[in-house]
Tab-separated table of C-alpha atoms in Angstrom:
chain	number	residue	atom	x	y	z
A	15	MET	CA	12.825	-10.036	-9.770
A	16	ASN	CA	10.525	-12.982	-10.360
A	17	GLY	CA	9.876	-13.467	-6.657
A	18	VAL	CA	7.031	-14.905	-4.630
A	19	HIS	CA	5.983	-11.348	-3.806
A	20	ASP	CA	4.671	-11.037	-7.382
A	21	MET	CA	1.444	-12.818	-6.524
A	22	GLY	CA	-1.077	-11.639	-9.094
A	23	GLY	CA	-2.865	-14.645	-10.567
A	24	MET	CA	-1.280	-17.324	-8.367
A	25	ASP	CA	-3.575	-20.080	-7.144
A	26	GLY	CA	-3.728	-22.073	-3.943
A	27	PHE	CA	-3.623	-19.433	-1.208
A	28	GLY	CA	-7.184	-20.081	-0.154
A	29	LYS	CA	-10.007	-17.817	0.910
A	30	VAL	CA	-9.730	-14.193	1.909
A	31	GLU	CA	-10.455	-14.044	5.613
A	32	PRO	CA	-11.644	-10.664	6.862
A	33	GLU	CA	-11.292	-10.272	10.624
A	34	PRO	CA	-14.230	-8.538	12.321
A	35	ASN	CA	-13.203	-5.551	14.454
A	36	GLU	CA	-9.582	-6.023	13.511
A	37	PRO	CA	-7.207	-4.095	15.791
A	38	MET	CA	-4.710	-1.697	14.235
A	39	PHE	CA	-1.875	-3.853	15.568
A	40	HIS	CA	-2.100	-7.450	16.732
A	41	GLU	CA	1.076	-7.247	18.816
A	42	GLU	CA	2.841	-4.251	20.282
A	43	TRP	CA	6.098	-5.027	18.434
A	44	GLU	CA	4.309	-4.509	15.115
A	45	SER	CA	3.794	-0.853	15.956
A	46	ARG	CA	7.477	-0.457	16.896
A	47	VAL	CA	8.509	-1.984	13.561
A	48	LEU	CA	6.214	0.347	11.639
A	49	ALA	CA	7.640	3.332	13.507
A	50	MET	CA	11.270	2.264	13.020
A	51	VAL	CA	10.793	1.759	9.277
A	52	ARG	CA	9.109	5.133	8.890
A	53	ALA	CA	11.720	6.868	11.052
A	54	MET	CA	14.809	5.378	9.422
A	55	GLY	CA	13.384	5.981	5.964
A	56	ALA	CA	12.632	9.600	6.817
A	57	ALA	CA	16.129	9.988	8.251
A	58	GLY	CA	17.492	9.019	4.844
A	59	ALA	CA	18.805	5.496	5.508
A	60	PHE	CA	16.879	4.145	2.507
A	61	ASN	CA	14.125	4.997	0.052
A	62	ILE	CA	10.751	3.263	-0.227
A	63	ASP	CA	11.761	1.266	-3.297
A	64	THR	CA	14.894	-0.079	-1.643
A	65	SER	CA	12.848	-1.135	1.377
A	66	ARG	CA	10.415	-2.999	-0.881
A	67	PHE	CA	13.304	-4.730	-2.634
A	68	TYR	CA	14.730	-5.981	0.666
A	69	ARG	CA	11.376	-7.538	1.538
A	70	GLU	CA	11.162	-9.157	-1.887
A	71	THR	CA	14.592	-10.695	-1.506
A	72	LEU	CA	13.700	-12.507	1.702
A	73	PRO	CA	13.933	-16.267	1.042
A	74	PRO	CA	10.635	-17.411	-0.515
A	75	HIS	CA	9.672	-19.666	2.397
A	76	VAL	CA	10.345	-16.833	4.837
A	77	TYR	CA	8.351	-14.363	2.759
A	78	LEU	CA	5.365	-16.675	2.541
A	79	SER	CA	5.348	-17.706	6.193
A	80	SER	CA	5.969	-14.281	7.744
A	81	SER	CA	3.327	-11.750	8.686
A	82	TYR	CA	3.414	-8.318	7.073
A	83	TYR	CA	5.230	-6.652	9.949
A	84	LYS	CA	7.605	-9.591	10.333
A	85	LYS	CA	8.621	-9.060	6.711
A	86	TRP	CA	9.046	-5.371	7.432
A	87	PHE	CA	11.258	-6.187	10.412
A	88	LEU	CA	13.426	-8.736	8.580
A	89	GLY	CA	13.833	-6.427	5.594
A	90	LEU	CA	14.689	-3.465	7.815
A	91	GLU	CA	17.311	-5.310	9.833
A	92	GLU	CA	19.062	-6.722	6.773
A	93	MET	CA	18.939	-3.403	4.911
A	94	LEU	CA	20.443	-1.472	7.831
A	95	ILE	CA	23.229	-4.032	8.153
A	96	GLU	CA	24.035	-4.045	4.440
A	97	LYS	CA	24.005	-0.260	4.261
A	98	GLY	CA	26.407	0.009	7.185
A	99	TYR	CA	24.119	1.503	9.825
A	100	LEU	CA	24.651	-1.452	12.135
A	101	THR	CA	26.577	-4.703	12.223
A	102	ARG	CA	25.633	-8.341	12.652
A	103	GLU	CA	27.661	-8.332	15.868
A	104	GLU	CA	25.546	-5.505	17.230
A	105	VAL	CA	22.356	-7.318	16.295
A	106	ALA	CA	23.622	-10.467	18.023
A	107	ALA	CA	24.648	-8.490	21.122
A	108	GLY	CA	21.513	-6.341	21.179
A	109	HIS	CA	23.603	-3.222	21.755
A	110	ALA	CA	25.583	-0.639	19.813
A	111	MET	CA	29.269	-1.481	19.570
A	112	GLN	CA	30.461	0.615	16.637
A	113	PRO	CA	30.261	4.340	15.919
A	114	ALA	CA	27.116	5.462	14.120
A	115	LYS	CA	27.040	6.143	10.387
A	116	ALA	CA	25.814	9.637	9.519
A	117	LEU	CA	22.189	9.772	8.325
A	118	LYS	CA	21.412	11.975	5.329
A	119	HIS	CA	18.669	13.847	7.185
A	120	GLY	CA	20.044	13.461	10.700
A	121	LYS	CA	18.590	11.853	13.784
A	122	PHE	CA	14.858	11.171	13.700
A	123	ASP	CA	13.454	13.141	16.615
A	124	LEU	CA	10.085	14.485	17.690
A	125	THR	CA	10.277	17.489	15.397
A	126	GLN	CA	10.244	15.157	12.376
A	127	VAL	CA	7.026	13.305	13.138
A	128	GLU	CA	4.602	15.737	11.535
A	129	ARG	CA	6.298	15.675	8.148
A	130	ILE	CA	6.133	11.896	7.755
A	131	MET	CA	2.369	11.857	8.216
A	132	VAL	CA	2.024	13.417	4.773
A	133	ARG	CA	2.740	11.222	1.800
A	134	GLY	CA	5.932	11.905	-0.072
A	135	LYS	CA	5.943	13.423	-3.522
A	136	PHE	CA	7.067	11.190	-6.352
A	137	ALA	CA	6.285	13.422	-9.347
A	138	ARG	CA	9.319	14.922	-11.076
A	139	PRO	CA	9.902	17.306	-14.008
A	140	ALA	CA	9.736	15.499	-17.340
A	141	PRO	CA	13.114	14.886	-18.975
A	142	ALA	CA	11.421	14.214	-22.346
A	143	ALA	CA	7.980	14.254	-23.957
A	144	ALA	CA	5.640	11.341	-23.230
A	145	LYS	CA	5.816	8.577	-25.834
A	146	PHE	CA	2.213	7.460	-25.420
A	147	ASN	CA	-1.158	9.179	-25.560
A	148	ILE	CA	-4.408	8.285	-23.855
A	149	GLY	CA	-6.069	5.568	-25.919
A	150	ASP	CA	-2.841	4.157	-27.368
A	151	ARG	CA	-2.476	0.400	-27.494
A	152	VAL	CA	0.688	-0.743	-25.741
A	153	ARG	CA	2.305	-4.088	-25.028
A	154	ALA	CA	3.855	-4.748	-21.638
A	155	LYS	CA	7.408	-5.816	-22.323
A	156	ASN	CA	8.472	-9.378	-21.714
A	157	ILE	CA	11.242	-8.456	-19.299
A	158	HIS	CA	12.577	-10.397	-16.336
A	159	PRO	CA	15.049	-8.233	-14.450
A	160	ALA	CA	16.665	-9.978	-11.489
A	161	THR	CA	16.418	-6.700	-9.576
A	162	HIS	CA	13.421	-4.666	-8.387
A	163	THR	CA	10.663	-3.906	-10.862
A	164	ARG	CA	6.998	-2.888	-10.590
A	165	LEU	CA	5.885	-4.653	-13.745
A	166	PRO	CA	3.971	-7.696	-12.503
A	167	ARG	CA	4.491	-10.977	-14.344
A	168	TYR	CA	0.839	-11.494	-15.151
A	169	VAL	CA	0.742	-8.626	-17.664
A	170	ARG	CA	4.083	-9.177	-19.375
A	171	GLY	CA	3.675	-9.712	-23.099
A	172	HIS	CA	0.029	-8.622	-23.045
A	173	VAL	CA	-1.548	-5.705	-24.893
A	174	GLY	CA	-3.523	-3.043	-23.064
A	175	VAL	CA	-4.769	0.497	-23.568
A	176	VAL	CA	-3.372	3.664	-22.006
A	177	GLU	CA	-6.143	5.180	-19.903
A	178	LEU	CA	-4.455	7.788	-17.683
A	179	ASN	CA	-1.196	9.688	-17.734
A	180	HIS	CA	0.067	10.491	-14.226
A	181	GLY	CA	3.073	12.547	-15.304
A	182	CYS	CA	6.706	11.701	-14.630
A	183	HIS	CA	7.528	9.846	-11.433
A	184	VAL	CA	10.586	8.448	-9.680
A	185	PHE	CA	11.407	5.144	-11.425
A	186	PRO	CA	11.408	2.391	-8.784
A	187	ASP	CA	13.612	0.062	-10.842
A	188	SER	CA	16.424	2.633	-10.599
A	189	ALA	CA	15.689	4.065	-7.165
A	190	ALA	CA	15.566	0.646	-5.483
A	191	MET	CA	19.107	-0.072	-6.620
A	192	GLU	CA	20.226	3.436	-5.564
A	193	LEU	CA	20.939	4.366	-9.169
A	194	GLY	CA	19.128	7.692	-8.956
A	195	GLU	CA	15.524	8.725	-9.469
A	196	ASN	CA	15.620	8.443	-13.271
A	197	PRO	CA	12.072	9.894	-13.662
A	198	GLN	CA	9.790	8.193	-16.186
A	199	TRP	CA	6.288	8.759	-17.499
A	200	LEU	CA	3.696	6.779	-15.618
A	201	TYR	CA	0.458	5.539	-17.180
A	202	THR	CA	-2.560	3.548	-16.109
A	203	VAL	CA	-2.799	0.738	-18.655
A	204	VAL	CA	-5.957	-1.369	-18.748
A	205	PHE	CA	-6.116	-4.986	-19.909
A	206	GLU	CA	-9.082	-7.190	-20.768
A	207	GLY	CA	-9.436	-9.979	-18.221
A	208	ARG	CA	-9.643	-12.622	-20.943
A	209	ASP	CA	-6.442	-11.379	-22.575
A	210	LEU	CA	-4.692	-12.040	-19.280
A	211	TRP	CA	-6.429	-15.218	-18.134
A	212	GLY	CA	-7.660	-16.849	-21.299
A	213	GLU	CA	-11.076	-17.923	-22.472
A	214	ASP	CA	-12.074	-19.191	-19.041
A	215	GLY	CA	-11.447	-15.751	-17.565
A	216	ASP	CA	-14.248	-13.515	-16.300
A	217	PRO	CA	-15.632	-11.731	-19.405
A	218	THR	CA	-16.671	-8.714	-17.325
A	219	LEU	CA	-13.198	-8.173	-15.876
A	220	LYS	CA	-10.755	-5.421	-16.739
A	221	VAL	CA	-7.494	-5.062	-14.835
A	222	SER	CA	-5.207	-2.055	-14.816
A	223	ILE	CA	-1.683	-1.534	-13.626
A	224	ASP	CA	0.282	1.666	-13.358
A	225	ALA	CA	3.119	1.189	-15.809
A	226	PHE	CA	6.265	3.238	-16.251
A	227	GLU	CA	7.129	4.065	-19.843
A	228	PRO	CA	10.184	1.757	-20.001
A	229	TYR	CA	7.823	-1.175	-19.345
A	230	LEU	CA	5.853	-0.520	-22.543
A	231	ASP	CA	6.188	-0.911	-26.296
A	232	PRO	CA	3.742	0.444	-28.879
A	233	ALA	CA	1.317	-2.245	-30.051
B	25	MET	CA	1.658	-16.215	19.290
B	26	SER	CA	2.336	-14.710	22.653
B	27	GLU	CA	0.035	-12.263	24.351
B	28	HIS	CA	0.439	-8.527	24.421
B	29	HIS	CA	3.058	-7.338	26.868
B	30	HIS	CA	2.783	-3.719	27.791
B	31	ASP	CA	4.778	-4.194	30.959
B	32	HIS	CA	8.417	-4.001	29.905
B	33	ASP	CA	9.861	-5.291	33.174
B	34	HIS	CA	8.924	-8.918	33.213
B	35	ASP	CA	11.016	-11.924	32.388
B	36	HIS	CA	12.276	-12.072	28.808
B	37	SER	CA	11.555	-15.777	28.627
B	38	GLU	CA	7.903	-14.836	28.218
B	39	LEU	CA	8.629	-12.814	25.098
B	40	SER	CA	8.617	-14.272	21.630
B	41	GLU	CA	11.802	-14.376	19.619
B	42	THR	CA	10.404	-11.691	17.334
B	43	GLU	CA	9.600	-9.380	20.234
B	44	LEU	CA	13.122	-9.786	21.546
B	45	ARG	CA	14.653	-9.072	18.160
B	46	VAL	CA	12.482	-6.000	17.612
B	47	ARG	CA	13.409	-4.639	21.033
B	48	ALA	CA	17.081	-5.291	20.388
B	49	LEU	CA	16.910	-3.409	17.109
B	50	GLU	CA	15.223	-0.430	18.733
B	51	THR	CA	17.858	-0.437	21.465
B	52	ILE	CA	20.648	-0.390	18.896
B	53	LEU	CA	19.040	2.366	16.798
B	54	THR	CA	18.541	4.414	19.944
B	55	GLU	CA	22.042	3.864	21.306
B	56	LYS	CA	23.532	4.814	17.961
B	57	GLY	CA	21.559	8.049	17.989
B	58	TYR	CA	19.527	7.316	14.855
B	59	VAL	CA	16.098	7.581	16.461
B	60	GLU	CA	14.491	8.988	19.573
B	61	PRO	CA	12.127	6.452	21.209
B	62	ALA	CA	9.706	9.273	22.006
B	63	ALA	CA	9.555	10.072	18.305
B	64	LEU	CA	8.667	6.442	17.573
B	65	ASP	CA	5.919	6.671	20.207
B	66	ALA	CA	4.628	9.811	18.496
B	67	ILE	CA	4.557	8.121	15.085
B	68	ILE	CA	2.479	5.281	16.495
B	69	GLN	CA	0.154	7.681	18.255
B	70	ALA	CA	-0.307	9.653	15.051
B	71	TYR	CA	-1.234	6.508	13.143
B	72	GLU	CA	-3.603	5.493	15.901
B	73	THR	CA	-5.395	8.818	16.056
B	74	LYS	CA	-5.005	10.820	12.846
B	75	ILE	CA	-5.543	8.411	10.005
B	76	GLY	CA	-8.380	6.024	9.432
B	77	PRO	CA	-11.391	5.352	7.234
B	78	HIS	CA	-13.222	8.320	8.743
B	79	ASN	CA	-11.109	10.516	6.441
B	80	GLY	CA	-12.209	8.653	3.340
B	81	ALA	CA	-15.798	8.534	4.554
B	82	ARG	CA	-15.970	12.326	4.808
B	83	VAL	CA	-14.686	12.683	1.268
B	84	VAL	CA	-17.228	10.187	-0.047
B	85	ALA	CA	-20.108	11.807	1.816
B	86	LYS	CA	-19.163	15.213	0.454
B	87	ALA	CA	-19.015	13.831	-3.072
B	88	TRP	CA	-22.516	12.389	-2.593
B	89	THR	CA	-23.935	15.760	-1.623
B	90	ASP	CA	-21.887	18.267	-3.642
B	91	PRO	CA	-21.812	17.681	-7.428
B	92	ASP	CA	-19.095	20.274	-8.011
B	93	PHE	CA	-16.873	18.633	-5.416
B	94	LYS	CA	-17.544	15.226	-6.913
B	95	LYS	CA	-16.550	16.440	-10.354
B	96	ALA	CA	-13.345	17.966	-8.999
B	97	LEU	CA	-12.628	14.826	-6.963
B	98	LEU	CA	-12.861	12.558	-9.992
B	99	GLU	CA	-10.693	14.915	-12.020
B	100	ASP	CA	-7.933	15.295	-9.437
B	101	GLY	CA	-8.450	13.508	-6.132
B	102	SER	CA	-5.468	14.994	-4.303
B	103	LYS	CA	-6.312	18.547	-5.331
B	104	ALA	CA	-9.995	18.263	-4.423
B	105	ILE	CA	-9.272	16.709	-1.025
B	106	GLY	CA	-6.673	19.408	-0.459
B	107	THR	CA	-9.511	21.934	-0.412
B	108	LEU	CA	-11.056	20.194	2.615
B	109	GLY	CA	-9.017	21.531	5.476
B	110	HIS	CA	-10.280	18.993	7.981
B	111	VAL	CA	-9.168	15.868	6.121
B	112	SER	CA	-5.603	14.665	6.504
B	113	ARG	CA	-3.310	15.557	3.647
B	114	VAL	CA	-2.989	12.896	0.993
B	115	GLY	CA	0.047	13.783	-1.085
B	116	ASP	CA	-0.051	14.166	-4.812
B	117	HIS	CA	-1.237	10.982	-6.385
B	118	LEU	CA	-4.670	9.981	-5.189
B	119	VAL	CA	-7.041	8.788	-7.902
B	120	VAL	CA	-10.727	8.443	-7.039
B	121	VAL	CA	-12.676	5.921	-9.108
B	122	GLU	CA	-16.453	5.947	-9.234
B	123	ASN	CA	-18.770	2.973	-8.961
B	124	THR	CA	-21.785	3.190	-11.261
B	125	PRO	CA	-24.678	0.861	-12.086
B	126	GLU	CA	-22.514	-0.355	-14.990
B	127	ARG	CA	-19.128	-0.679	-13.309
B	128	HIS	CA	-17.740	-1.803	-9.959
B	129	ASN	CA	-14.178	-0.887	-8.948
B	130	MET	CA	-11.875	-2.810	-6.648
B	131	VAL	CA	-8.348	-1.965	-5.497
B	132	VAL	CA	-5.426	-4.307	-4.809
B	133	CYS	CA	-1.646	-4.264	-4.675
B	134	THR	CA	-0.404	-7.592	-6.010
B	135	LEU	CA	3.298	-6.775	-5.521
B	136	CYS	CA	3.231	-5.550	-1.914
B	137	SER	CA	0.393	-3.824	-0.063
B	138	CYS	CA	0.051	-0.275	-1.404
B	139	TYR	CA	-3.032	1.338	0.081
B	140	PRO	CA	-4.307	4.902	0.586
B	141	TRP	CA	-3.232	5.139	4.253
B	142	GLU	CA	-4.207	8.799	4.611
B	143	MET	CA	-7.743	8.036	3.473
B	144	LEU	CA	-8.321	4.591	4.981
B	145	GLY	CA	-5.754	4.120	7.746
B	146	LEU	CA	-3.398	1.159	7.919
B	147	PRO	CA	-4.538	-1.732	5.742
B	148	PRO	CA	-6.222	-4.766	7.308
B	149	VAL	CA	-4.328	-8.067	7.385
B	150	TRP	CA	-6.409	-9.603	4.597
B	151	TYR	CA	-5.470	-6.798	2.200
B	152	LYS	CA	-1.782	-7.561	2.786
B	153	ALA	CA	-2.093	-11.346	2.671
B	154	ALA	CA	-1.527	-13.761	-0.209
B	155	PRO	CA	-5.147	-14.854	-0.831
B	156	TYR	CA	-6.335	-11.334	-1.693
B	157	ARG	CA	-3.175	-10.241	-3.490
B	158	SER	CA	-3.092	-13.340	-5.680
B	159	ARG	CA	-6.755	-13.706	-6.554
B	160	ALA	CA	-8.128	-10.148	-6.847
B	161	VAL	CA	-6.803	-9.638	-10.376
B	162	LYS	CA	-7.878	-13.062	-11.676
B	163	ASP	CA	-11.095	-13.925	-9.871
B	164	PRO	CA	-12.458	-10.775	-8.246
B	165	ARG	CA	-15.988	-12.150	-8.078
B	166	GLY	CA	-14.648	-15.120	-6.140
B	167	VAL	CA	-12.906	-12.735	-3.784
B	168	LEU	CA	-16.089	-10.725	-3.338
B	169	ALA	CA	-17.916	-13.945	-2.467
B	170	ASP	CA	-15.488	-14.338	0.458
B	171	PHE	CA	-16.911	-11.009	1.678
B	172	ASP	CA	-20.495	-12.176	1.028
B	173	VAL	CA	-20.709	-9.608	-1.728
B	174	SER	CA	-22.056	-10.310	-5.179
B	175	LEU	CA	-22.464	-8.135	-8.262
B	176	PRO	CA	-25.078	-8.343	-11.007
B	177	LYS	CA	-24.001	-10.880	-13.622
B	178	GLY	CA	-23.153	-8.559	-16.493
B	179	MET	CA	-21.678	-5.694	-14.484
B	180	GLU	CA	-18.156	-4.726	-15.476
B	181	ILE	CA	-15.631	-5.229	-12.719
B	182	ARG	CA	-12.512	-3.133	-12.855
B	183	VAL	CA	-9.547	-4.062	-10.692
B	184	TRP	CA	-6.895	-1.420	-10.083
B	185	ASP	CA	-3.514	-2.956	-9.258
B	186	SER	CA	-1.564	-0.293	-7.326
B	187	THR	CA	1.835	-0.922	-8.868
B	188	ALA	CA	3.237	2.620	-8.474
B	189	GLU	CA	2.916	5.510	-6.002
B	190	THR	CA	-0.525	6.405	-7.259
B	191	ARG	CA	-3.205	5.414	-4.743
B	192	PHE	CA	-6.805	4.562	-5.481
B	193	LEU	CA	-9.976	5.246	-3.549
B	194	VAL	CA	-13.323	3.837	-4.638
B	195	LEU	CA	-16.280	6.232	-4.608
B	196	PRO	CA	-19.178	3.873	-3.886
B	197	MET	CA	-22.738	4.531	-5.019
B	198	ARG	CA	-24.924	6.462	-2.597
B	199	PRO	CA	-27.426	4.142	-0.936
B	200	ALA	CA	-31.075	4.561	-1.807
B	201	GLY	CA	-33.323	6.027	0.870
B	202	THR	CA	-30.855	8.718	1.946
B	203	GLU	CA	-32.484	11.693	0.247
B	204	GLY	CA	-32.002	14.818	2.296
B	205	TRP	CA	-29.397	13.292	4.607
B	206	SER	CA	-26.586	15.488	5.840
B	207	GLU	CA	-22.936	14.823	5.041
B	208	GLU	CA	-22.390	13.720	8.632
B	209	GLN	CA	-25.243	11.216	8.455
B	210	LEU	CA	-24.053	9.892	5.113
B	211	ALA	CA	-20.463	9.513	6.312
B	212	GLU	CA	-21.729	7.040	8.926
B	213	LEU	CA	-22.815	4.737	6.100
B	214	VAL	CA	-19.443	4.664	4.363
B	215	THR	CA	-17.439	1.579	5.296
B	216	ARG	CA	-13.734	1.018	4.765
B	217	ASP	CA	-14.417	-1.946	2.502
B	218	SER	CA	-16.790	0.091	0.347
B	219	MET	CA	-13.851	2.392	-0.429
B	220	ILE	CA	-11.594	-0.573	-1.340
B	221	GLY	CA	-14.328	-2.112	-3.444
B	222	THR	CA	-14.798	-5.275	-1.398
B	223	GLY	CA	-18.052	-4.066	0.117
B	224	PHE	CA	-20.925	-1.632	-0.169
B	225	PRO	CA	-21.959	1.250	2.067
B	226	ARG	CA	-24.369	0.399	4.865
B	227	THR	CA	-28.012	0.774	3.969
B	228	PRO	CA	-30.180	3.102	6.035
B	229	GLY	CA	-31.631	1.358	9.045
B	230	ALA	CA	-29.245	-1.605	8.927
B	231	PRO	CA	-27.193	-2.254	12.075
B	232	SER	CA	-23.680	-0.791	11.838
């Protein structure tokens, strides 16, 4: 979706402000939100792409004015309601009122903690041969799906070069909508800065994205 | 913003609306039997103690001292790091990109905040915020100026937008004046930002 989350190249957000000696969490609730998202995801309530999509679909003014963990919280609450794990009445009451919905991987308990500290695996067997080779010129498609996609707007329509092939991975556009993993070839595609930003762009800049094969046409 | 409240017994009127909502959600998830609060505590403790830039720093220091490891690391980051038993496991898709006198690398996630947690810990607020996410791909030298970092005029700057589940770690250049240093000494010079590409390693003798 063409949401405010797709920020590459936008102007007006001001300076980057590094915080010296930044704490891991600024408020205790942030750590609880992180833990709840990781736990409910590991228990099978949602996949990582679906959770990203729920954050992206927050109203634009909410997205822009909320901290990172606030967005995580708002996305989590809405996702759990929509997927039937809790109800708006329960959220309003602050207590469980309905029977629980079964979780795919069961309750998240202490025995599960170790496994979530290792990153998940997203590589999958290839359903077909790769269409592109290293060095091929490709054009990022001019597509504007209203649903989740990982093709940022700032490269759409532009030509780049395939630099790396990462194998076949879970396709976020499908997984986010719970339409299956639909594995696709994943490439690093590199663009010249001036192709993206015009003649005023930094001539020393190259930008790459990791692009799934359905995002690309031969060029 | 309200202050930290580690004492759970005081009056709710002192808590922010967000704190109240987060607590309510945890109560509901617990009452419904979806999560064990002790397991949430353990997740937080694991993040606080097991991950962090010290993991990335050890990898960088090893690459600076062991050419075979460096070669393997640049070929397949996950596999090479997997051979170091003492570094936390990184999953399958870590790509290590090398800074050279000709090219500087910088990592961003314009669409959300993808970041190599296992190597660098949880990302800092600036990495997740709009100014960095919007500007890194268009004006990286301007972003670097916000960090008081500048690159030679003609040096190529390569920005890696983490748009998939691949994760990127920058291998910075080894500082001059560190000949003969041990891996442990070198690791002390490796900063988090130098592995994102928004900074350089410390130079020998400079205050940390």
